[in-house]
Short mmCIF file of the C-alpha atoms (twelve columns), coordinates in Angstrom:
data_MODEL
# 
_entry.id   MODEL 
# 
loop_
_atom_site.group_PDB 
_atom_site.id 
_atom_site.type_symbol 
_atom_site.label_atom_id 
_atom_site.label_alt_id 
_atom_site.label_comp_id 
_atom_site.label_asym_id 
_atom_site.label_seq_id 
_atom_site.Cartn_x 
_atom_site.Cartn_y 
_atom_site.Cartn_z 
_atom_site.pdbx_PDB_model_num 
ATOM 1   C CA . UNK A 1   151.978 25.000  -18.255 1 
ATOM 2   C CA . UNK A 2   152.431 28.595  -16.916 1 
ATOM 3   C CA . UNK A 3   151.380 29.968  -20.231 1 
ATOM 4   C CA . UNK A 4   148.169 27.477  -19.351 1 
ATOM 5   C CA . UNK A 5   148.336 29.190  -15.801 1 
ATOM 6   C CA . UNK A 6   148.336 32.734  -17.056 1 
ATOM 7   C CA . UNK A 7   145.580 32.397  -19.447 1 
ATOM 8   C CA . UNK A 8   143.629 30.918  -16.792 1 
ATOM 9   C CA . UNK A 9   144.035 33.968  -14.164 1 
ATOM 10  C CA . UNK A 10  143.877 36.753  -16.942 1 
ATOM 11  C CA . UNK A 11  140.651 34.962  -17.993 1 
ATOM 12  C CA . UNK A 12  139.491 34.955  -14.266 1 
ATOM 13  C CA . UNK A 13  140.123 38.503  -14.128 1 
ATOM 14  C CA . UNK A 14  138.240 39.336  -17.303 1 
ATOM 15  C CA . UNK A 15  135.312 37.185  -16.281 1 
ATOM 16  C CA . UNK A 16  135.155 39.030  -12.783 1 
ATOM 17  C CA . UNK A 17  135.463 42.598  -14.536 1 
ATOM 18  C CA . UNK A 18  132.910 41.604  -17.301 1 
ATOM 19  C CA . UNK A 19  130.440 40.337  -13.891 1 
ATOM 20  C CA . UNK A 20  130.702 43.716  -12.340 1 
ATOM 21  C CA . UNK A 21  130.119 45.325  -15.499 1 
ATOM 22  C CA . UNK A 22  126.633 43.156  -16.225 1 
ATOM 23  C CA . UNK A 23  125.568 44.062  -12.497 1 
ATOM 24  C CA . UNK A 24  126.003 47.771  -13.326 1 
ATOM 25  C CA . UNK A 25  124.293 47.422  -16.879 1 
ATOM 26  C CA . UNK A 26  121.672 45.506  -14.788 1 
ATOM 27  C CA . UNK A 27  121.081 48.664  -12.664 1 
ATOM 28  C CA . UNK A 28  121.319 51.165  -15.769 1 
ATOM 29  C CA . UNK A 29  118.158 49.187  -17.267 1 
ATOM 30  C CA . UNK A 30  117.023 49.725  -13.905 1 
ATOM 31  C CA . UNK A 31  117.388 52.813  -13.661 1 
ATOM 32  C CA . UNK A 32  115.379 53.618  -16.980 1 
ATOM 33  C CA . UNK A 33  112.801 51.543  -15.464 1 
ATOM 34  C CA . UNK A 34  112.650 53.750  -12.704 1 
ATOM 35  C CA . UNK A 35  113.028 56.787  -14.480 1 
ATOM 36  C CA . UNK A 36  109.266 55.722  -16.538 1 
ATOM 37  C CA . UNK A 37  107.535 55.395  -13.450 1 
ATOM 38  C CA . UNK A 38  108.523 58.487  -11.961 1 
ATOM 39  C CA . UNK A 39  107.515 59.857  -15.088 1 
ATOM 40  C CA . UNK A 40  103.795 58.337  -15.375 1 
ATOM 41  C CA . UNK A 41  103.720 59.645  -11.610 1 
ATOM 42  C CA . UNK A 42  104.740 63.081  -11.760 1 
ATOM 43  C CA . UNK A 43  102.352 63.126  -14.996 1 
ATOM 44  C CA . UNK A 44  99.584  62.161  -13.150 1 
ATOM 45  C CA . UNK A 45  100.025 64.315  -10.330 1 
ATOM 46  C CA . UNK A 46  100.363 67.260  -12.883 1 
ATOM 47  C CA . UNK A 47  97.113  66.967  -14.960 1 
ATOM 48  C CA . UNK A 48  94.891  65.826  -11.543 1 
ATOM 49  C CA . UNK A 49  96.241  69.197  -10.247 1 
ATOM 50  C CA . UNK A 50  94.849  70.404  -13.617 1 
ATOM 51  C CA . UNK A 51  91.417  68.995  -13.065 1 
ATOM 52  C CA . UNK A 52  90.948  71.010  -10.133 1 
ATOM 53  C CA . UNK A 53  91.434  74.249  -11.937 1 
ATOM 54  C CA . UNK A 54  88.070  76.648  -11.630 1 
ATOM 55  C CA . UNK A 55  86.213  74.721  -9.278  1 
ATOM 56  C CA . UNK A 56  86.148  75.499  -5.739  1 
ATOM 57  C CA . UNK A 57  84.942  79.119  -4.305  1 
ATOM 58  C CA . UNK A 58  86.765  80.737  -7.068  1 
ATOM 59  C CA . UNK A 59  84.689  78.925  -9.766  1 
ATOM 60  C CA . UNK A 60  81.128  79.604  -7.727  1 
ATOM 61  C CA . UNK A 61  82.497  83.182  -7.057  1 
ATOM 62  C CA . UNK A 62  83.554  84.366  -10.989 1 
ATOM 63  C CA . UNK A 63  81.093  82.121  -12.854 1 
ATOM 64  C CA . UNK A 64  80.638  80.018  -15.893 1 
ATOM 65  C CA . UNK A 65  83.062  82.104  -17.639 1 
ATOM 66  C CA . UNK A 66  85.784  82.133  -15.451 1 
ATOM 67  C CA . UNK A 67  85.006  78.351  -15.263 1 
ATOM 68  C CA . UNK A 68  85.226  77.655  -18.563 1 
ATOM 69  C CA . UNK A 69  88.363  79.497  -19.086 1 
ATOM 70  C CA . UNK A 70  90.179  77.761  -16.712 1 
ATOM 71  C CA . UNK A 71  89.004  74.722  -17.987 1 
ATOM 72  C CA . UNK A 72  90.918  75.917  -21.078 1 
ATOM 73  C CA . UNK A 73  94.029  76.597  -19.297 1 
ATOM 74  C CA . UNK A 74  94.014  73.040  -18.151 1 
ATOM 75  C CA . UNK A 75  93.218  71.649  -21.075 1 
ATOM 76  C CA . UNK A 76  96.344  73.500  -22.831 1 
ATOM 77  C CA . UNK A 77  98.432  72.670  -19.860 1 
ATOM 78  C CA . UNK A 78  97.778  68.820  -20.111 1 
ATOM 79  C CA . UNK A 79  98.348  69.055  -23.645 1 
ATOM 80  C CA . UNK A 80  102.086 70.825  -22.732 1 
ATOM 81  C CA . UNK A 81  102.112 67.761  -20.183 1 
ATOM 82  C CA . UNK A 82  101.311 65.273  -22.662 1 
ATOM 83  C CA . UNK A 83  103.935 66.412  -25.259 1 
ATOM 84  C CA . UNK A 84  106.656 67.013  -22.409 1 
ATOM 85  C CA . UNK A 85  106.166 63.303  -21.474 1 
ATOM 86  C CA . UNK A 86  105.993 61.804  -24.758 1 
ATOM 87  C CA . UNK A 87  109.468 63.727  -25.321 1 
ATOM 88  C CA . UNK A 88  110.781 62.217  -22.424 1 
ATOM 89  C CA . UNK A 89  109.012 58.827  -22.686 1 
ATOM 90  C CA . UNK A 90  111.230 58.715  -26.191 1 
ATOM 91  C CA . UNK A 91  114.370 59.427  -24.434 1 
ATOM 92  C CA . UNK A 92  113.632 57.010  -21.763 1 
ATOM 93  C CA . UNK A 93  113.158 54.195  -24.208 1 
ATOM 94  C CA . UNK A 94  116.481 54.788  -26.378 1 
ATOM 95  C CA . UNK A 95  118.157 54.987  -22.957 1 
ATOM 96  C CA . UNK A 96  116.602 52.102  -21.961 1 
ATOM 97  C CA . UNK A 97  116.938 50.030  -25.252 1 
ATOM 98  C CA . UNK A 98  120.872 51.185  -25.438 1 
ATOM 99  C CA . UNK A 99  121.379 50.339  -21.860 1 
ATOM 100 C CA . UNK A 100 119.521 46.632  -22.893 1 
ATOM 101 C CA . UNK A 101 121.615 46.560  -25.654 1 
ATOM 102 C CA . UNK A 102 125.236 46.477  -24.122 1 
ATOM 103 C CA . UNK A 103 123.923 44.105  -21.322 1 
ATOM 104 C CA . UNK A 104 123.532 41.805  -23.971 1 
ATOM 105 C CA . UNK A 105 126.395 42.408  -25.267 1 
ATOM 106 C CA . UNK A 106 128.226 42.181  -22.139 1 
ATOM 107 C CA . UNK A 107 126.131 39.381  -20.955 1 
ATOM 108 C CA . UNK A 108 127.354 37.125  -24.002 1 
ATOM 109 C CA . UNK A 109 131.123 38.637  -23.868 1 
ATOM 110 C CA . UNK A 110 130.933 37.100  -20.387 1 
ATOM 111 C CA . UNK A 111 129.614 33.773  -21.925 1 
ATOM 112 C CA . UNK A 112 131.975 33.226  -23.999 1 
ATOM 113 C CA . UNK A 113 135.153 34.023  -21.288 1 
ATOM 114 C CA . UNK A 114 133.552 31.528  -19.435 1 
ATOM 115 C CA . UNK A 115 133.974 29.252  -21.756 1 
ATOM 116 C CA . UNK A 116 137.095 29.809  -22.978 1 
ATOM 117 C CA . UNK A 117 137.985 29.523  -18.980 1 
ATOM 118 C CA . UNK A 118 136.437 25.942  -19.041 1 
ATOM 119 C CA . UNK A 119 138.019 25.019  -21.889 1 
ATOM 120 C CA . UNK A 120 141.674 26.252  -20.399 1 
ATOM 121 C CA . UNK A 121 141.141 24.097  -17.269 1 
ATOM 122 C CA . UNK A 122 140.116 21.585  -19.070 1 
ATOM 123 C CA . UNK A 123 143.212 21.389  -20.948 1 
ATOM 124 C CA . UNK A 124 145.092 21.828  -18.205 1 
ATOM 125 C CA . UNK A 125 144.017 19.318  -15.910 1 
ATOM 126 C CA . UNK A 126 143.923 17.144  -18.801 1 
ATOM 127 C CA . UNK A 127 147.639 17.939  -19.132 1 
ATOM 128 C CA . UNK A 128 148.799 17.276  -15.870 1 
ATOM 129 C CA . UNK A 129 146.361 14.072  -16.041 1 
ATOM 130 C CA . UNK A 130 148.822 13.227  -18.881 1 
ATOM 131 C CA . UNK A 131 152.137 14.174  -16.982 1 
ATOM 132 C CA . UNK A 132 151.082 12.231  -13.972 1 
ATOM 133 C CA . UNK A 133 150.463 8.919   -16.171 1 
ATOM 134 C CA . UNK A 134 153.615 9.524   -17.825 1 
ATOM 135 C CA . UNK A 135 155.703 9.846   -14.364 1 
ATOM 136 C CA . UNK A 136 153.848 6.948   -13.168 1 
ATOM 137 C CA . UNK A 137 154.959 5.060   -16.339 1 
ATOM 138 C CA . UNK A 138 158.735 6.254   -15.897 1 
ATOM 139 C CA . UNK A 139 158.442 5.048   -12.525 1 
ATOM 140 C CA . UNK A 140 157.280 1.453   -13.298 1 
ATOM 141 C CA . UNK A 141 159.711 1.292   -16.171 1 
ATOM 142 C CA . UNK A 142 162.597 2.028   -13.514 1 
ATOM 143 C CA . UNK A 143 161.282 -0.484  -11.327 1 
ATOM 144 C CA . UNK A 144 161.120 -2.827  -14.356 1 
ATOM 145 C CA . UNK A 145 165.021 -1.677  -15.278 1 
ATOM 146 C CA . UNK A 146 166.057 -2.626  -11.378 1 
ATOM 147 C CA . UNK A 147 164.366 -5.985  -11.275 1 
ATOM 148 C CA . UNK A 148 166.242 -6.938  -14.284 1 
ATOM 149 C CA . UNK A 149 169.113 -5.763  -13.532 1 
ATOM 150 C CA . UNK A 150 168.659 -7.608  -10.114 1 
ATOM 151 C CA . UNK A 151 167.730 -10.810 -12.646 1 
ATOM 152 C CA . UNK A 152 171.549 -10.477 -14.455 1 
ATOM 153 C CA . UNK A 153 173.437 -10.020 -11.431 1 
ATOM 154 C CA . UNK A 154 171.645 -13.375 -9.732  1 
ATOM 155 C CA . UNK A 155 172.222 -15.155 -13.545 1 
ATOM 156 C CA . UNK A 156 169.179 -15.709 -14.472 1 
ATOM 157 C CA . UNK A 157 169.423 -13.554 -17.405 1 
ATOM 158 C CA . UNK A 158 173.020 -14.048 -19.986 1 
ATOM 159 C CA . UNK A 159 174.640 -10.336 -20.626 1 
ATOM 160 C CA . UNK A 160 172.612 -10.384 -24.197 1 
ATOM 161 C CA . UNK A 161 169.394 -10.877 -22.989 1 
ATOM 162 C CA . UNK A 162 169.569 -8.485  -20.331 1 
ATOM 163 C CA . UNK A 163 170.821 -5.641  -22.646 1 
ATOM 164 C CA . UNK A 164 168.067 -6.020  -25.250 1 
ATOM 165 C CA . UNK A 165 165.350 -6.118  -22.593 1 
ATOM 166 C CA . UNK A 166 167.640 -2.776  -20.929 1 
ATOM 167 C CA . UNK A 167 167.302 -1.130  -24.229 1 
ATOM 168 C CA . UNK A 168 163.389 -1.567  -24.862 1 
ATOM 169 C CA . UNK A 169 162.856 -0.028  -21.186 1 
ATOM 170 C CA . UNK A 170 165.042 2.298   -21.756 1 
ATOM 171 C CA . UNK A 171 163.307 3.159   -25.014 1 
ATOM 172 C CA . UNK A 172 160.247 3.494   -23.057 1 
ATOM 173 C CA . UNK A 173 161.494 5.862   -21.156 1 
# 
């Protein structure tokens, strides 16, 4: 039974340590989630700070050349933009997709300790279920052992029949 007893708490221990370990694989994913949106944001802000570029007093002031060249400049910076995000957008989804990956993993591991923890306590209580009947059936054979005893000693019972009945309780036993 302490074997039984030892599984159970190591198994309690890995189940708690496997818990904490989904919650922080929970927040990784999380994390990467987070890390997208920023992205998308600080894209955005970047090429809408682009689309101002030549208008304004400086625009009016230098002309249709000086417009149109800045309108180049923007265009070449969102470009830079775009590629710079789609780098980081592929980064972001192996991170993301590896960080997915050992919560499953993780996630299942914790599964199955679970189960194997059910299946220990199962056992066990089915043991001592066991243990109990059989003390219970010691103790009624005892009882059984002093009645008959009590039956010899009053007569009722000659010295032959009371040890062949003594010997079948105490085979029970």
């Amino acid at each position: 039974m302490g074997d039984v007893n030892e599984a159970i708490q190591s198994l309690e221990q890995a189940a708690e340590s496997l818990a904490v370990q989904v919650e922080q694989g929970r927040r990784a994913v999380q994390s990467w989630t987070e890390a997208s949106r920023e992205l998308t944001e600080s894209a955005a802000q970047a090429r809408a700070k682009n689309q101002g570029m030549g208008r304004g007093l400086g625009g009016a002031f230098f002309g249709s050349k000086y417009r149109a060249a800045m309108r180049r400049a923007a265009a070449s910076s969102n470009a830079e933009i775009a590629r710079e995000v789609a780098t980081k957008r592929a980064e972001i989804r192996e991170g993301k997709s590896q960080a997915q990956e050992q919560l499953r993993r993780t996630r299942a591991e914790l599964k199955d300790v679970k189960a194997r923890l059910r299946e220990l306590k199962q056992s066990r209580k089915t043991a001592q279920s066991k243990k109990a009947k059989a003390a219970q059936k010691a103790d009624k054979t005892l009882d059984l052992l002093k009645k008959l005893k009590e039956a010899h000693e009053l007569g009722v019972l000659t010295d032959d029949e009371f040890e062949e009945k003594r010997r079948e309780l105490v085979g029970l036993l």
